[in-house]
XYZ file of C-alpha atoms in Angstrom:
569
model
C 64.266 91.346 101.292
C 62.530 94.933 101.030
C 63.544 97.533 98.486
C 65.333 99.493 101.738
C 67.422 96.555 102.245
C 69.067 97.902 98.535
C 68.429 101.097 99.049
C 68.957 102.096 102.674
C 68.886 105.641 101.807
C 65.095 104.802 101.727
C 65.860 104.418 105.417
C 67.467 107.245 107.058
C 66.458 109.158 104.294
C 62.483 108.713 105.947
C 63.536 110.157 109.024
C 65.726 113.140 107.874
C 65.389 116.319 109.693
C 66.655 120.311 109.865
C 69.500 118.785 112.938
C 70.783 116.260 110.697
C 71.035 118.773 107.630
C 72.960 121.264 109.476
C 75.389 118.523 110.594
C 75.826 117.233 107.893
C 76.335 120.726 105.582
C 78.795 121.256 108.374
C 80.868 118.123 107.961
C 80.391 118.717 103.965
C 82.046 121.920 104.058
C 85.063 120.718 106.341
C 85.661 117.446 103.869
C 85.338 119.761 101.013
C 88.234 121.706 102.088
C 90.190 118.848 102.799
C 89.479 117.066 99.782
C 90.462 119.100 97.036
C 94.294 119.261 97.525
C 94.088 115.645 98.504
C 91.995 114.340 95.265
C 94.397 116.784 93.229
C 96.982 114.527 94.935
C 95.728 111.337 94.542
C 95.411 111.461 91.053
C 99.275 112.650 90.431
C 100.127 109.246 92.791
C 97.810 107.341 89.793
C 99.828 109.065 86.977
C 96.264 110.675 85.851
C 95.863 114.200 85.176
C 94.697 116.320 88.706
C 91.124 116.736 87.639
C 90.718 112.941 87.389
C 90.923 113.295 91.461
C 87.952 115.703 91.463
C 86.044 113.675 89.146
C 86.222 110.504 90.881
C 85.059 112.113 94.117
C 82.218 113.591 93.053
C 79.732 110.853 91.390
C 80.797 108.063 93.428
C 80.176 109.499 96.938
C 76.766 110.283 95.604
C 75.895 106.819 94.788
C 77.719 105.561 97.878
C 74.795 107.543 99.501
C 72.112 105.875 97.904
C 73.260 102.489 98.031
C 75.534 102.550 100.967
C 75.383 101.745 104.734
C 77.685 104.180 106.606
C 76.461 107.167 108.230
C 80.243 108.809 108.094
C 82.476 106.521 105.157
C 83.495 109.420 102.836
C 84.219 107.205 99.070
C 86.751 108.577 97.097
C 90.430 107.842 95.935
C 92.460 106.696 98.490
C 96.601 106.461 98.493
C 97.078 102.615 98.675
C 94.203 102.450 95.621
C 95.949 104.902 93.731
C 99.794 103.060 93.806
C 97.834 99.816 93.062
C 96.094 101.569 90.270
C 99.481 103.279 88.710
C 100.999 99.964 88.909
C 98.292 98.202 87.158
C 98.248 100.061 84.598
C 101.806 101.281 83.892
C 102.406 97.842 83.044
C 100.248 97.818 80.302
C 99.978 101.420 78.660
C 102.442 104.359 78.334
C 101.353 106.955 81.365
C 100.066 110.448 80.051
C 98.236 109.086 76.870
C 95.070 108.666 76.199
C 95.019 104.796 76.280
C 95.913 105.315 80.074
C 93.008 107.433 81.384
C 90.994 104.898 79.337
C 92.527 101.945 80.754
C 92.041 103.642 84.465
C 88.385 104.024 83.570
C 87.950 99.882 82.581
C 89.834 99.233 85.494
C 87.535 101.052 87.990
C 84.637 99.853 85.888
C 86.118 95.861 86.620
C 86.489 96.842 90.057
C 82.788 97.979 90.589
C 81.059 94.685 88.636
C 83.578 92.580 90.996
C 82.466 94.182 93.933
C 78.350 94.551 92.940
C 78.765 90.799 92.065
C 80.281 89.646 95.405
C 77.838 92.290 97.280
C 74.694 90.617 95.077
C 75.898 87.204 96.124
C 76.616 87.954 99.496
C 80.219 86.829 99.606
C 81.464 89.702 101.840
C 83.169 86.886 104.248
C 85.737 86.636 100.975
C 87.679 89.455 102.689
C 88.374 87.254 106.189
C 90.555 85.198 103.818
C 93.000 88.484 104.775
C 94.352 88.227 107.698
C 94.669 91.695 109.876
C 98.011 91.345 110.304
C 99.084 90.870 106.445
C 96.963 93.573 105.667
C 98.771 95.678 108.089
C 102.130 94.547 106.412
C 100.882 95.414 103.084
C 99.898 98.674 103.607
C 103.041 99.154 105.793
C 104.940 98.312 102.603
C 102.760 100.591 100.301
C 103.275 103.409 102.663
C 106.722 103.748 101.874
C 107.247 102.959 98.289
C 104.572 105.569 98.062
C 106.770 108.118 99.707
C 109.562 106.795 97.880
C 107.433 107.752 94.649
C 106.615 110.928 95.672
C 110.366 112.322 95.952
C 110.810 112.680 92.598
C 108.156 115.356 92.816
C 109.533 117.059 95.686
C 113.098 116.886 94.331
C 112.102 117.849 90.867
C 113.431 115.435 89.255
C 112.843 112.657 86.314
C 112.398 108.828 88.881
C 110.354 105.690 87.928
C 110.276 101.940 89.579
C 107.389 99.645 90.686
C 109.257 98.431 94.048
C 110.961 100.223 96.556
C 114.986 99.466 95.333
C 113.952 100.631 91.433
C 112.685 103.792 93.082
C 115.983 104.391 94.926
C 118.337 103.559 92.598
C 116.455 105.424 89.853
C 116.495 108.853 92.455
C 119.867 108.047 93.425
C 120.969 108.439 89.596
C 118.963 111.474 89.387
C 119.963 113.634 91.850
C 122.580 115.760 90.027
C 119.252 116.943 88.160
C 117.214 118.331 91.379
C 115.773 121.340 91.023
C 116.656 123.107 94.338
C 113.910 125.971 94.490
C 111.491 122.540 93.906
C 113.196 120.790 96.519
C 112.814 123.768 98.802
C 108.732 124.347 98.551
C 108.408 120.184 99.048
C 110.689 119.726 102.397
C 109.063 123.163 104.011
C 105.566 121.763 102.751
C 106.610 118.553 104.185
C 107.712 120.145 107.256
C 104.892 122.170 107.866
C 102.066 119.514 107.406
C 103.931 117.340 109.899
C 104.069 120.000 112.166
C 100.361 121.035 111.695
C 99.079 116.932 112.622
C 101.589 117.273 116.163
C 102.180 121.179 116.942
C 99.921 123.518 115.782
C 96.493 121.937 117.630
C 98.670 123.100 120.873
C 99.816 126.431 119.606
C 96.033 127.392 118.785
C 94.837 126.095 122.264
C 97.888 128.463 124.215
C 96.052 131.360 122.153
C 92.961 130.867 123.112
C 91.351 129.055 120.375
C 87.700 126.841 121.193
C 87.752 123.340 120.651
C 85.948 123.716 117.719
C 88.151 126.061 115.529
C 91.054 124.255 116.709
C 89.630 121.324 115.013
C 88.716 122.794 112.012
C 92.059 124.497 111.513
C 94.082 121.809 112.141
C 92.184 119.842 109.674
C 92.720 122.302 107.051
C 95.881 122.890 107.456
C 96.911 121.301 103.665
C 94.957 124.285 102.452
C 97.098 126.330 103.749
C 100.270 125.011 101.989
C 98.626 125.156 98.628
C 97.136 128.692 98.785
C 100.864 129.490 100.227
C 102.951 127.407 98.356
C 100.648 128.651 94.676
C 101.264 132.234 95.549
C 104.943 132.028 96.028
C 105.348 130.260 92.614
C 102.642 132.766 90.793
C 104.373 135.299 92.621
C 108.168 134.877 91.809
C 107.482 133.199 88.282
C 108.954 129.804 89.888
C 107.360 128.038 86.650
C 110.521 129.571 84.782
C 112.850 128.384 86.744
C 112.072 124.633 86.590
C 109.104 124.130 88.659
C 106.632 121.670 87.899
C 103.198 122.620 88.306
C 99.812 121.870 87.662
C 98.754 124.085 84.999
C 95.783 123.588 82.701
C 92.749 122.164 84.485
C 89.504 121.602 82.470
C 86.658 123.720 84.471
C 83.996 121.641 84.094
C 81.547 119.087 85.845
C 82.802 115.389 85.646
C 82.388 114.633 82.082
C 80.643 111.459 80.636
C 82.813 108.938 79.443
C 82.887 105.029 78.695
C 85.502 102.742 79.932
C 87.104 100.115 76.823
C 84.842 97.145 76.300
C 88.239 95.397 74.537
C 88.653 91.811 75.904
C 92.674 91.894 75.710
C 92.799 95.150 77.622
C 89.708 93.551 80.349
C 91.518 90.276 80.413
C 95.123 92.189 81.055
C 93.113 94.349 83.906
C 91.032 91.459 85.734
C 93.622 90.723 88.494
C 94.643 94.101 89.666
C 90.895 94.743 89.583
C 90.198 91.998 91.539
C 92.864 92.763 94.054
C 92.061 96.324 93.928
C 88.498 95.511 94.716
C 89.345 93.183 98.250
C 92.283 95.325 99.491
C 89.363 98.143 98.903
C 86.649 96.703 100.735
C 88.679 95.353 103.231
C 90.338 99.139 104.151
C 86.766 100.375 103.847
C 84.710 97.960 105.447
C 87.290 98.536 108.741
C 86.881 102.392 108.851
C 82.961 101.991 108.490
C 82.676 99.208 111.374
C 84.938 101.408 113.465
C 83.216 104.205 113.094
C 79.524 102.885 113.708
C 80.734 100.997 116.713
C 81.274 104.304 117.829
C 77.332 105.797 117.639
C 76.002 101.552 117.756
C 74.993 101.887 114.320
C 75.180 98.586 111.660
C 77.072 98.004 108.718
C 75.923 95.305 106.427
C 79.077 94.204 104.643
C 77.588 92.713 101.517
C 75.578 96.165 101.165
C 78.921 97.752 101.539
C 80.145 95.643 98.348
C 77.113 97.324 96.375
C 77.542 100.492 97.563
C 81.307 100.364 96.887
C 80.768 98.488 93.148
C 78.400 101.524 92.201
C 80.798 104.103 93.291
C 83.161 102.836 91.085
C 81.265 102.080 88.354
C 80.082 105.606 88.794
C 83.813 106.771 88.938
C 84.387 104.861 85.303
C 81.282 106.814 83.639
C 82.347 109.863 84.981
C 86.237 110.318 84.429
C 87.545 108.780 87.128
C 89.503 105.960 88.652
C 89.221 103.288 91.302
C 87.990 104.606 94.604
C 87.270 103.434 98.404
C 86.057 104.338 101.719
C 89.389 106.737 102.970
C 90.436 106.474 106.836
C 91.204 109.997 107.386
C 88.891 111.851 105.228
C 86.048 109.863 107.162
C 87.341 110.018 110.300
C 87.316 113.773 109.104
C 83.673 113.547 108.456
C 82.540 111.530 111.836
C 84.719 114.139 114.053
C 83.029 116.835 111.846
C 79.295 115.367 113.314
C 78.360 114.017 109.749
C 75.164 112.424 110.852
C 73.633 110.448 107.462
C 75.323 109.393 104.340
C 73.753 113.258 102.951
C 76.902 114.862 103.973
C 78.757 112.942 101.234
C 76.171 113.950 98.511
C 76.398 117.514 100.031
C 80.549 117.528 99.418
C 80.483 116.129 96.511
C 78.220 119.145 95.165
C 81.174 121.140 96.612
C 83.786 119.264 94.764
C 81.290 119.962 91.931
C 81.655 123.487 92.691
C 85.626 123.436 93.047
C 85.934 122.082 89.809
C 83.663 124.573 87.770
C 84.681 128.149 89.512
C 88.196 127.473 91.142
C 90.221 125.128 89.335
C 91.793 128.409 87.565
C 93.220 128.983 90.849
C 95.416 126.259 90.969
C 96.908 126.514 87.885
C 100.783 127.339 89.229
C 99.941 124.872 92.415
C 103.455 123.491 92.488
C 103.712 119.477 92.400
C 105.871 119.228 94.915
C 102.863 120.450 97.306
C 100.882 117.349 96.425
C 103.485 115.050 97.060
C 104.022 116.549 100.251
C 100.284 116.396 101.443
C 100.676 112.329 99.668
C 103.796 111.692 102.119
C 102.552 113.341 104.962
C 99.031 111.303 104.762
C 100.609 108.019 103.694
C 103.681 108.044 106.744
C 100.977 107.510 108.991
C 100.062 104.144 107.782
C 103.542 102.887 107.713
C 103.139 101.106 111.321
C 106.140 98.684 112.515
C 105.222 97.953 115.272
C 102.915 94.730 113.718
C 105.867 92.882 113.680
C 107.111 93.477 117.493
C 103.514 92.462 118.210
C 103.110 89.695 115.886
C 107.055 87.727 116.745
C 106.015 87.933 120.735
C 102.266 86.630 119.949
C 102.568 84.412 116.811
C 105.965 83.218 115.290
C 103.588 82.250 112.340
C 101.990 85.986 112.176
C 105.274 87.651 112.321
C 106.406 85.336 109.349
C 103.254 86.220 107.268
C 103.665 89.822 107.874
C 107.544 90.122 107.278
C 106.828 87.564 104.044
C 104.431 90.492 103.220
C 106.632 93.756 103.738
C 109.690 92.139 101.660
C 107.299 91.139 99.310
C 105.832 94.164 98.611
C 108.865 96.564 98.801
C 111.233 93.488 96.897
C 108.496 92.957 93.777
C 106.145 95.678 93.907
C 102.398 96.247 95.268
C 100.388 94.010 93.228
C 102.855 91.012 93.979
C 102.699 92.488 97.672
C 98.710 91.956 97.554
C 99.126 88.349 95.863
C 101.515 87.160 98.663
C 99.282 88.748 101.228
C 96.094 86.715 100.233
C 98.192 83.392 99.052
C 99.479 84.085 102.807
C 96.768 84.526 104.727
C 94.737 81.704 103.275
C 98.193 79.450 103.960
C 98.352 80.559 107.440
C 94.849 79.346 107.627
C 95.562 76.184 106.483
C 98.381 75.631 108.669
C 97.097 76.660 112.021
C 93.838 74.869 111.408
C 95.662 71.806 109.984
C 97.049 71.042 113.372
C 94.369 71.996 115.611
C 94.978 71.861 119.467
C 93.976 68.534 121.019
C 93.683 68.497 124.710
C 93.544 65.435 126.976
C 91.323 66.230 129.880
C 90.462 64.827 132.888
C 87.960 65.838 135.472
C 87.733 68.774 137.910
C 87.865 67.287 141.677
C 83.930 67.662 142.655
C 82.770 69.268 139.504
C 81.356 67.797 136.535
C 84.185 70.159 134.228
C 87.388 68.851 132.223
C 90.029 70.064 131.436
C 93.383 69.790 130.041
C 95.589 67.500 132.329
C 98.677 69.273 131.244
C 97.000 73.169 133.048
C 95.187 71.589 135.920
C 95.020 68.798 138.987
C 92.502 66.629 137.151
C 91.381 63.196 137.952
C 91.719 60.559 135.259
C 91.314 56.971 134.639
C 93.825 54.427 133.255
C 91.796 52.421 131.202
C 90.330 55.526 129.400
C 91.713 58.512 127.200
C 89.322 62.179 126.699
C 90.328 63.910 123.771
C 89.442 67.192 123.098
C 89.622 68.673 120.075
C 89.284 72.585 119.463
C 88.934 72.948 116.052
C 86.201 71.675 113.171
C 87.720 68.639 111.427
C 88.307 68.850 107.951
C 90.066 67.260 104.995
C 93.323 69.476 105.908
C 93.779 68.378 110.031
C 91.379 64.576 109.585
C 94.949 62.984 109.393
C 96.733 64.848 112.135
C 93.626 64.014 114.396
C 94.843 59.864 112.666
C 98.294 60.579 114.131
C 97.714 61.758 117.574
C 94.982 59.019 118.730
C 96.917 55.941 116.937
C 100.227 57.643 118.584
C 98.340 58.241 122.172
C 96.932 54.558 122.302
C 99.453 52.624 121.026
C 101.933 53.827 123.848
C 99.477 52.179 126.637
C 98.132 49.314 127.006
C 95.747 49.561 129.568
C 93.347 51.789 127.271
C 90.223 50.052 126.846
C 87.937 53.290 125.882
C 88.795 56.834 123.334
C 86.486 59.787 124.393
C 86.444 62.267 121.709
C 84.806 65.631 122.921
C 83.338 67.730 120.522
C 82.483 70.701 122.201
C 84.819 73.152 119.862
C 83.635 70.692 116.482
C 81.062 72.980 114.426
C 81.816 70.788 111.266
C 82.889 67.622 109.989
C 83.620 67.105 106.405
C 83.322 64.307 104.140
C 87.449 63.692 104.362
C 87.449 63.934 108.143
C 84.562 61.670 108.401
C 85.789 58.656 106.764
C 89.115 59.506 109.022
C 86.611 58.990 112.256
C 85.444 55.544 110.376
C 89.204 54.541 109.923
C 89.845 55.050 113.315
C 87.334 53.732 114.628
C 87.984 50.268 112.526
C 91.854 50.702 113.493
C 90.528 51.471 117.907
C 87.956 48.211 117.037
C 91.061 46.017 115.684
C 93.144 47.101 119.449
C 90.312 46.134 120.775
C 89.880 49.400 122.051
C 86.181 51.565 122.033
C 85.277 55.028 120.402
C 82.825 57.272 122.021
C 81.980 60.779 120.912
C 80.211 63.206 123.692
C 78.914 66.894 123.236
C 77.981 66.982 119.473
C 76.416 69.921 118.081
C 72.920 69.572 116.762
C 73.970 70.359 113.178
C 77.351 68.072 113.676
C 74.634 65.307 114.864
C 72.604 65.878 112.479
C 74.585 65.309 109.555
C 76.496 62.149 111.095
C 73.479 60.179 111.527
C 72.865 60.359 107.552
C 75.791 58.013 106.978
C 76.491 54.614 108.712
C 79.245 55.904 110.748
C 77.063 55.988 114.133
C 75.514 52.651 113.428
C 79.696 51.427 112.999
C 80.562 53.397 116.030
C 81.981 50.972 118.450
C 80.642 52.824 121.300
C 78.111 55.662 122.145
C 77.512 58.906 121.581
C 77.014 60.956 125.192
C 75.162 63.988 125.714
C 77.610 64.949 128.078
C 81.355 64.399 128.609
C 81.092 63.320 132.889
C 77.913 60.791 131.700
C 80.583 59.793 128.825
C 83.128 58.892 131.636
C 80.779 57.407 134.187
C 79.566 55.201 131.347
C 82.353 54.017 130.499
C 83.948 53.219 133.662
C 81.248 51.421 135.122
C 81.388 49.026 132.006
């Protein structure tokens, strides 16, 4: 491998022009603006304080440009990252001390040496062990308990829980306390951004507005609410009456700091790392495919890992927390023409900028305008419909995903995320344990077979075509057992077993010595096994072992010379 494969900014960075930098400065400056409230957000949802958010999107998306492979992910803290983070850790140290910000900085420093290990290693293919469809469930679930979390800010009120029926009960017993001018400024800001994602794009077009402004505007539109909602409260004193907000941020650059090398804190934080670090890549990875499908551009995944380690590990040297690739921020950045992975260097030096000239300006930014801009964003993950789609396609889907949702919302995220993988890989193991086996027959005139139960085949009495479409493997070896010693016991007149193995890409060591039993239990019936249309590598491996030279009958390039063989014999 070259030094570019590692470094693929060596790459596009060769061929780099004045077009691509005025793209991408464009893009930058959109992101900016839409990053700021949402960082500031995304931090409260982690219980850290609102500069954390700046912080951890400033150094990471700069090393995601070196090392990453996406011309338009934008890296930064994300809302299902965030919950999973708060829940790690508020299980472990008191929120608002010291101890916490340091235990967010081991756990993003965990996350990034889990990730740069599987990325160095090349186990990218670790994330297929989640199925789409649990995913979906999970962050379904995560959606809502994280506007569930975020009412307390926009009712102004005292709430805590880690699952969706603490959170409820716990606002339910607090709502003689809300705060009413609070609850106000959060259900207009709520209002309002929800209206600016359907009705305001429309509104600007009746006026006359390009395409282009539109765009921008609409994307922007959470700026809006916080310059509006900050004046009212720095306005009308709102801060005396009860209204949380920001206050006190540090202006500064993202200072340098060291996550806790303590083996009882690392130890404590190495699962919810770990399943920080897949649900991560996994949300990531998906928005960067998408989006370089899009312009026919490649991702490498296990580059991706690298990229994604160092931006963490970045984010825990530099006061931050875990962090991802985001869906709408770079969506935000493709629709914005972000052409090279520059336009995340060039935001985060305007994030840089935010935090050293206008974090003063946000010091009477209410709270209940970040938990607004939090609900809004995370309402539009929350997607039902997976289960509709999942019970009419797969009853075994729709129980995976359900399994998922009550898990989640029951027990809380990080159980959520442990049912999710436990599930997929189960649902693995139980299609693939009973794989489909077809008895075929052949095509009238053709040399094709197919499945005798789907088409007007021809077959012979003295002989039985399996085929099986799956690899065989220690988990399905005995169900493959079952269905032949079921098939040819029932008939008599079977003198030959066809096996095709047209959909067999592997045969393990368990589902070889089941061929060799039945081949010795077919030889004992007096009955002959014959295997047609082995793979190479299949082949290959098979005729290291005695199995072929056991076989009772031959192995046939072919499945019609496999049937005129036999039934001239």
């Amino acid at each position: 491998m070259t030094l570019s494969t590692y470094l693929p900014i060596l790459t596009w960075g060769q061929a780099y022009n004045r077009s691509a930098f005025s793209n991408d400065l464009v893009a930058a400056l959109i992101v900016t603006i839409m990053l700021i409230p949402q960082s500031l957000a995304y931090a409260l949802l982690a219980g850290l304080p609102p500069e954390a958010g700046l912080y951890a999107s400033i150094a990471p998306i700069i090393l995601y440009a070196i090392f990453g492979t996406s011309r338009a992910l934008a890296v930064g803290p994300v809302a299902v990252v965030s919950l999973m983070t708060a829940a790690a850790l508020s299980n472990i140290v008191e929120q608002g001390t010291m101890g916490y910000a340091v235990a967010a900085l081991s756990l993003a420093a965990l996350s990034g040496v889990i990730l740069l290990a599987m990325g160095l290693f090349r186990l990218g293919f670790v994330a297929n062990f989640l199925s789409h469809p649990v995913i979906a469930g999970f962050i379904t679930a995560s959606g809502i308990i994280i506007a569930a979390s975020q009412l307390k800010h926009i009712l102004g009120i005292d709430a805590h829980g880690h699952n969706l029926l603490e959170l409820v009960i716990s606002i339910i017993q607090h709502l003689p306390e809300v705060n009413w001018i609070t609850a106000i400024i959060g259900f207009v800001a709520t209002a309002f951004l929800f209206w600016v994602r359907k009705g305001l794009k429309p509104l600007l077009q009746s006026l006359g507005f390009g395409a282009g402004l539109t765009g921008v505007l609409v994307k922007t539109g959470p700026v809006f609410v916080v310059v509006a909602t900050t004046l009212a409260v720095w306005l009308f004193n709102l801060n005396d009456v009860g209204v949380k907000i920001v206050g006190d941020v540090p202006q500064s650059l993202p200072p340098l700091t060291l996550p806790s090398f303590s083996p009882a804190l690392l130890s404590q934080l190495l699962l919810p790392a770990f399943l920080i670090s897949i649900i991560g890549f996994v949300e990531s990875i998906s928005v960067a495919q998408t989006l370089a499908a899009k312009k026919r551009q490649r991702i490498d995944p296990d580059q991706e890992l690298i990229g994604l380690g160092a931006a963490n590990i970045g984010a825990s040297l530099t006061g931050g927390f875990p962090v991802t690739g985001g869906f709408s921020r770079s969506v935000v950045n493709f629709d914005a023409g972000a052409e090279t992975p520059a336009a995340g260097a060039f935001t985060a030096v305007g994030l840089a900028i935010a935090a050293l000239a206008l974090t003063p300006l946000i010091y009477f930014l209410p709270k209940a305008t970040l938990a607004a801009t939090i609900i809004v964003a995370v309402l539009s993950l929350v997607d039902f419909s997976i289960l509709k789609r999942s019970w009419g396609y797969s009853k075994a889907d729709f129980a995976a995903v359900l399994a998922t949702i009550l898990a989640t919302l029951a027990l809380g995220v990080e159980v959520g995320v442990s049912a999710g993988v436990g599930l997929s890989i189960l649902l693995h193991l139980y299609k693939s344990s009973k794989p489909h086996i077809a008895e075929v027959g052949q095509v009238p005139g053709t040399e094709h077979y197919r499945n005798i139960l789907r088409h007007d085949v021809k077959t012979d009495p003295n002989v039985v075509t399996l085929r099986v479409d799956e690899s065989l493997y220690f988990a399905n070896a005995r169900y493959l057992e079952d269905k032949i010693q079921t098939r040819v016991a029932g008939d008599k007149a079977i003198r030959h077993v066809i096996l095709q193995c047209s959909a067999i890409n592997e045969i393990d060591l368990s589902a070889l010595e089941s061929l060799e039993a039945i081949n010795e239990r077919l030889r004992e019936m007096d009955v002959k096994l014959h295997l047609s249309e082995v793979k190479g590598p299949v082949m290959d491996r098979l005729q290291k072992q005695h199995f072929l030279s056991d076989l009772t009958g031959n192995v046939y390039l072919s499945q019609f010379e496999a049937a005129r063989s036999v039934a001239a014999s």
